[in-house]
Short mmCIF file of C-alpha atoms in Angstrom, two decimals:
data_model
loop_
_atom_site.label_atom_id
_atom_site.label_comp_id
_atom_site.label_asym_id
_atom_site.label_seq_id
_atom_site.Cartn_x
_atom_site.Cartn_y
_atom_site.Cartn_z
CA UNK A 638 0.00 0.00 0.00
CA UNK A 639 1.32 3.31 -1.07
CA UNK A 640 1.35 5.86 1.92
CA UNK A 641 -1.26 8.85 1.68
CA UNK A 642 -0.02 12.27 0.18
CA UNK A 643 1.18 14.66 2.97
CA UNK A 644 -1.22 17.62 3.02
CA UNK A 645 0.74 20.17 1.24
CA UNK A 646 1.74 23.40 3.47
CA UNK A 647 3.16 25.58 1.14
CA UNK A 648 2.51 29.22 1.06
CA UNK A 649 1.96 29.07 -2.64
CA UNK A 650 -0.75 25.76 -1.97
CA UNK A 651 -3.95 25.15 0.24
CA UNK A 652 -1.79 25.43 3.54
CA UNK A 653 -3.45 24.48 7.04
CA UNK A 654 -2.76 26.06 10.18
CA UNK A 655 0.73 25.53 11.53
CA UNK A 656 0.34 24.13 15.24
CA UNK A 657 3.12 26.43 17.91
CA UNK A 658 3.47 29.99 20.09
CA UNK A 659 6.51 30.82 18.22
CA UNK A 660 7.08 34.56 16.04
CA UNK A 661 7.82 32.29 13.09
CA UNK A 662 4.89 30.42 13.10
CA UNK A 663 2.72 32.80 13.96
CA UNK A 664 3.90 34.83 10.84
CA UNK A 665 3.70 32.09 8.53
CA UNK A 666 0.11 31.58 9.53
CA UNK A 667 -0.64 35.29 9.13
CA UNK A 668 1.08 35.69 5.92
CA UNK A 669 -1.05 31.99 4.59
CA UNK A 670 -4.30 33.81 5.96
CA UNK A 671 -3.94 36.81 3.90
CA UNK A 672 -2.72 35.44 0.82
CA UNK A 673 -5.71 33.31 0.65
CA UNK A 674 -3.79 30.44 0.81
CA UNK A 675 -4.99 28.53 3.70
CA UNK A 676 -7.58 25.81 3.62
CA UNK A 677 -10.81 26.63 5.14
CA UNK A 678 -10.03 24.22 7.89
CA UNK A 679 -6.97 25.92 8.50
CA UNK A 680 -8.94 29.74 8.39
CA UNK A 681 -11.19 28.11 11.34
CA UNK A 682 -8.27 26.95 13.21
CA UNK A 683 -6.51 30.38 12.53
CA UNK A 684 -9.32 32.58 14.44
CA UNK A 685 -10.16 30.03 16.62
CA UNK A 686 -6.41 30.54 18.02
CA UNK A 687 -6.40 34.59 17.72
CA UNK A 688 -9.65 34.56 19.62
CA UNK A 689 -8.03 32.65 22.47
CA UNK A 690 -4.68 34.44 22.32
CA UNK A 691 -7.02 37.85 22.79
CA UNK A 692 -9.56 36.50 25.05
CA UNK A 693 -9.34 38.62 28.63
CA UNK A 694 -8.22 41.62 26.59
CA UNK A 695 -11.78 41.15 24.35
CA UNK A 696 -13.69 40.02 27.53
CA UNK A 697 -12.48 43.29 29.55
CA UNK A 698 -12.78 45.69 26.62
CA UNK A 699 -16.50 44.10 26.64
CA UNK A 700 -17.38 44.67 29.62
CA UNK A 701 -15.83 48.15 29.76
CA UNK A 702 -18.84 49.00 27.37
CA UNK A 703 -21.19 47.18 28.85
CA UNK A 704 -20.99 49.49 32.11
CA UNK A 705 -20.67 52.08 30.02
CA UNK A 706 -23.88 51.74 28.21
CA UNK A 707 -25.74 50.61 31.32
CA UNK A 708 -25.28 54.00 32.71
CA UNK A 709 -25.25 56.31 29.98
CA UNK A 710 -26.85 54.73 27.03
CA UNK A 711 -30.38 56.27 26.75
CA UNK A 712 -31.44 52.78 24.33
CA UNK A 713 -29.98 50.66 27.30
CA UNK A 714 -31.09 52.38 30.35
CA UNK A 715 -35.02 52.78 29.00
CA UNK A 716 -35.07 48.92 27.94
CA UNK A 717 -33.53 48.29 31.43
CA UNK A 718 -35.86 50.24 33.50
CA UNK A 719 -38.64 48.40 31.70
CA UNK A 720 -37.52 45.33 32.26
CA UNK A 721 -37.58 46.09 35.71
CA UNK A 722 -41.07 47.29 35.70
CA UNK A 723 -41.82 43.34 34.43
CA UNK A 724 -40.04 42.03 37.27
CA UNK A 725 -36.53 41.24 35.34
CA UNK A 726 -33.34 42.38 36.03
CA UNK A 727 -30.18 42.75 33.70
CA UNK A 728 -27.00 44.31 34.88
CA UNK A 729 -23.06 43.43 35.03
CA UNK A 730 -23.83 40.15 37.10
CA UNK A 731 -26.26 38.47 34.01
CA UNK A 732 -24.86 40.50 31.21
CA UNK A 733 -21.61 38.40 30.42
CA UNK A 734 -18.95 38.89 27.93
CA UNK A 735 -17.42 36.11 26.19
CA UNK A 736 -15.03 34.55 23.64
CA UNK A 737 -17.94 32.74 20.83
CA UNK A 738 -16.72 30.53 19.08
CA UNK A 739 -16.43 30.98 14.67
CA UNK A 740 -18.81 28.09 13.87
CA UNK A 741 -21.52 29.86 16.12
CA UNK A 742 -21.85 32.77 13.67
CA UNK A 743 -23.53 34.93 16.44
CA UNK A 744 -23.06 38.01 18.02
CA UNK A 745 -25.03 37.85 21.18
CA UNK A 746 -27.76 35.57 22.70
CA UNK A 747 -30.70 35.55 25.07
CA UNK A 748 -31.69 32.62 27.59
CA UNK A 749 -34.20 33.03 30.28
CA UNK A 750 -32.35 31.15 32.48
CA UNK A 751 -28.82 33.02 32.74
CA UNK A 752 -29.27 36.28 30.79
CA UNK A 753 -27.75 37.65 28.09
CA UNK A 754 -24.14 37.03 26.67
CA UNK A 755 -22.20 39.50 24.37
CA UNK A 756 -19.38 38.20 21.80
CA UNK A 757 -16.59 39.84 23.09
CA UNK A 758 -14.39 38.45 20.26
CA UNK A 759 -16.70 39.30 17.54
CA UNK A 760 -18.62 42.85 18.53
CA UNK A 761 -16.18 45.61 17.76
CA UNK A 762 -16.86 48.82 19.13
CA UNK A 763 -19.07 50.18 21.18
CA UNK A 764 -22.09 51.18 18.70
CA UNK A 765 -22.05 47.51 17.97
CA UNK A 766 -22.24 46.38 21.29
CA UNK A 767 -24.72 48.83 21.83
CA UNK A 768 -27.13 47.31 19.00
CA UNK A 769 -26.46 43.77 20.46
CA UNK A 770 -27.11 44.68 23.59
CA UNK A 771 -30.33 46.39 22.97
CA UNK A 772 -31.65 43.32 20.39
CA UNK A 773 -31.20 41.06 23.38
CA UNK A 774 -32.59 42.88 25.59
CA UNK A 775 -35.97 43.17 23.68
CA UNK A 776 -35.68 39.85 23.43
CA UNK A 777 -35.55 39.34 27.34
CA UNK A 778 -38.87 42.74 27.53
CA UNK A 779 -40.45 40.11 25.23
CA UNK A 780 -39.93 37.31 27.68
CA UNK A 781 -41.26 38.79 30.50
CA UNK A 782 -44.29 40.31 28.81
CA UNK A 783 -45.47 37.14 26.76
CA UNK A 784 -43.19 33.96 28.01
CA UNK A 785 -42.18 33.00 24.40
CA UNK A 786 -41.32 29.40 23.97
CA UNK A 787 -37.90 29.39 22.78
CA UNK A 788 -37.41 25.53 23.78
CA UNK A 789 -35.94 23.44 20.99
CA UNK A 790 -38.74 20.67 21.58
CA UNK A 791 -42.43 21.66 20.58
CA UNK A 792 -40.71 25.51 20.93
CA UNK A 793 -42.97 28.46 19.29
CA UNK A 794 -41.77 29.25 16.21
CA UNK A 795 -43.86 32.12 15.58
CA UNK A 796 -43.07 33.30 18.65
CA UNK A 797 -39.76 33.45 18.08
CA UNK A 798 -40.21 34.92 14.86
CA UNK A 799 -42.22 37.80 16.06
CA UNK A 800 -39.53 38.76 18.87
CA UNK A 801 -36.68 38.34 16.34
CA UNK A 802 -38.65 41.00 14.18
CA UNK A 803 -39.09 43.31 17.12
CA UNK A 804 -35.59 43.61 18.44
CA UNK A 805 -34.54 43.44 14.88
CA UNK A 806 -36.81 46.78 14.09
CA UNK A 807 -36.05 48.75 17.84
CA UNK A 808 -32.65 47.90 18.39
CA UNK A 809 -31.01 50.26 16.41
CA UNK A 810 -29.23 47.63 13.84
CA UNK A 811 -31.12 48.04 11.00
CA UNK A 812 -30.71 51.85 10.84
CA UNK A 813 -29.85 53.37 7.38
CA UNK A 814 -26.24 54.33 8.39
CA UNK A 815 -25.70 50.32 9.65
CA UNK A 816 -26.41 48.85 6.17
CA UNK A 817 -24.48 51.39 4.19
CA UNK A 818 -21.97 51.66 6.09
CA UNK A 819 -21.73 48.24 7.49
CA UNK A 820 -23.59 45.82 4.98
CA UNK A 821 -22.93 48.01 1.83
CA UNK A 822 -26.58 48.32 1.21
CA UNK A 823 -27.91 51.24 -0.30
CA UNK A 824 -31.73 51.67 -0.30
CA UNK A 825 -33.73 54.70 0.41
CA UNK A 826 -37.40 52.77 -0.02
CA UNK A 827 -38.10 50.27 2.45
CA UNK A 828 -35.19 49.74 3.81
CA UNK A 829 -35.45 49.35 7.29
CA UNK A 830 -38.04 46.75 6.60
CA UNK A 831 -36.36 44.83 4.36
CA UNK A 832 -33.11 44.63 7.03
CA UNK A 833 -35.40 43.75 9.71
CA UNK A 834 -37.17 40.68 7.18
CA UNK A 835 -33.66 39.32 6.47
CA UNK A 836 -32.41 39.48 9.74
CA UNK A 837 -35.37 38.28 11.45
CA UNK A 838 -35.64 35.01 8.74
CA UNK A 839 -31.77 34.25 9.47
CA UNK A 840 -32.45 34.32 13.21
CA UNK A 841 -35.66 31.86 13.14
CA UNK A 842 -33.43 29.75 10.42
CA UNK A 843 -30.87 28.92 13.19
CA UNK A 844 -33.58 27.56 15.25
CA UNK A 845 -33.20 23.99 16.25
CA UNK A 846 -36.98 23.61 15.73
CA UNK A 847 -36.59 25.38 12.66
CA UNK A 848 -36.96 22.52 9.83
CA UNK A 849 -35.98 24.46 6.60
CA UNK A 850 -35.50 28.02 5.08
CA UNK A 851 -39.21 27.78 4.51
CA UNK A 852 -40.73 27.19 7.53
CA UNK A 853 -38.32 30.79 8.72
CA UNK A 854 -39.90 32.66 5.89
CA UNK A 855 -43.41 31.54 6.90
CA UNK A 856 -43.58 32.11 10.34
CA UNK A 857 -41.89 35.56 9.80
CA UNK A 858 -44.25 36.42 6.98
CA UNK A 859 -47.41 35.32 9.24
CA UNK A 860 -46.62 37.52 12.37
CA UNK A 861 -45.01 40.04 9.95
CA UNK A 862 -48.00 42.58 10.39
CA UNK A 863 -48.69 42.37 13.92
CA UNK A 864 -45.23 42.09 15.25
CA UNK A 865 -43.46 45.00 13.04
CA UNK A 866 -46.14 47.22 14.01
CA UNK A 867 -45.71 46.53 17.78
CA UNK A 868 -43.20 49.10 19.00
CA UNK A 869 -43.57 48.42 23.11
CA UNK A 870 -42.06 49.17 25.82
CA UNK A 871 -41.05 52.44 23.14
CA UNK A 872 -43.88 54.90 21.55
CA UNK A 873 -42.28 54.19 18.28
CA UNK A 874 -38.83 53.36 16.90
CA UNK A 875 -36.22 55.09 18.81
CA UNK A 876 -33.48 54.65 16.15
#
């Protein structure tokens, strides 16, 4: 039997990620990542290690704008006193930073049971912590005002879809400046509805009791109306 091919690790080739601390190495994998020539394995495995290397500085730089935005951020400090008016509370000690990992493809999440965590090593900024921030925290308004179902067994998907399009909408993320600026979309008609349709559909689509594409697009499309419309705790959308 002839022995397998060795994966081939030249700079000029599909190269993986070189495995070692050392400058050298560390170069060489920087230099493979952007030429393009590293496998997409290797990519993974190449911001999987930066994200460790840079985890306490992310994680403190985090949670220097949390605090920040808990006191002075008018978005943050109305959804917070509402929350409270519900019963809930969110503050330093439930609002967590932490390192996400690349296959996760998410910038912040929302569970009932331990509060909301931030992507430290993925939100950049504190405008885009900010937005995060805010989504989740409509999501956890939502919560406490209608107990949506977000369990993966027998969970409510139109639920879900309807508070996906609501802290889509108020957040702040689908402002005009966002998706020029950020996604490079330039729309002056319907914009803001169209971001908050896409973003709300690739939300419900990561669902685990989300079955296909589909079913996302239907259950946004059937609370579309309703839920869009709804602008509570806020008289209309703040930004």
């Amino acid at each position: 039997m002839q022995p397998s091919t060795p994966p081939n690790t030249r700079p000029g080739g599909t190269a993986d990620f070189l495995q070692g601390t050392s400058l050298l190495t560390r170069f060489k994998n920087f230099y493979r990542m952007a030429t393009g020539s590293m496998s997409p394995q290797g990519q993974l495995a190449y911001w999987h290690d930066v994200d460790l290397r840079y985890e306490a500085l992310d994680c403190r730089r985090c949670e220097s704008q949390r605090d920040y935005l808990l006191q002075y951020s008018p978005i943050i400090r109305y959804l917070s006193t509402n929350i409270a008016q519900l019963g809930g509370t969110l503050d330093s000690t439930n609002i967590r930073c932490r390192r996400c990992e690349p296959h996760e493809r998410m910038e912040g999440g929302f569970d009932p049971r331990y509060g909301i965590k931030l992507c430290a090593n993925v939100l950049e900024g504190r405008k885009k912590v900010e937005d995060t921030l805010a989504h989740e925290m409509v999501h956890a308004w939502d919560h406490l005002k209608w107990k949506v179902n977000w369990e993966a067994d027998g969970g409510d998907l139109r639920g879900v879809a309807c508070t996906e399009i609501r802290a889509s909408s108020l957040s702040g993320e689908c402002r005009w400046t966002n998706e020029f600026f950020g996604n490079k979309i330039l729309k002056f008609t319907n914009q803001h509805q169209n971001c908050v349709r896409r973003r709300a559909v690739q939300s419900v689509k990561s669902r685990p009791q989300c079955k296909s594409d589909l079913d996302a697009v239907k259950a946004v499309n059937e609370v579309w109306d309703s839920c869009f419309r709804d602008t509570r705790p806020f008289d209309e959308i703040y930004r």
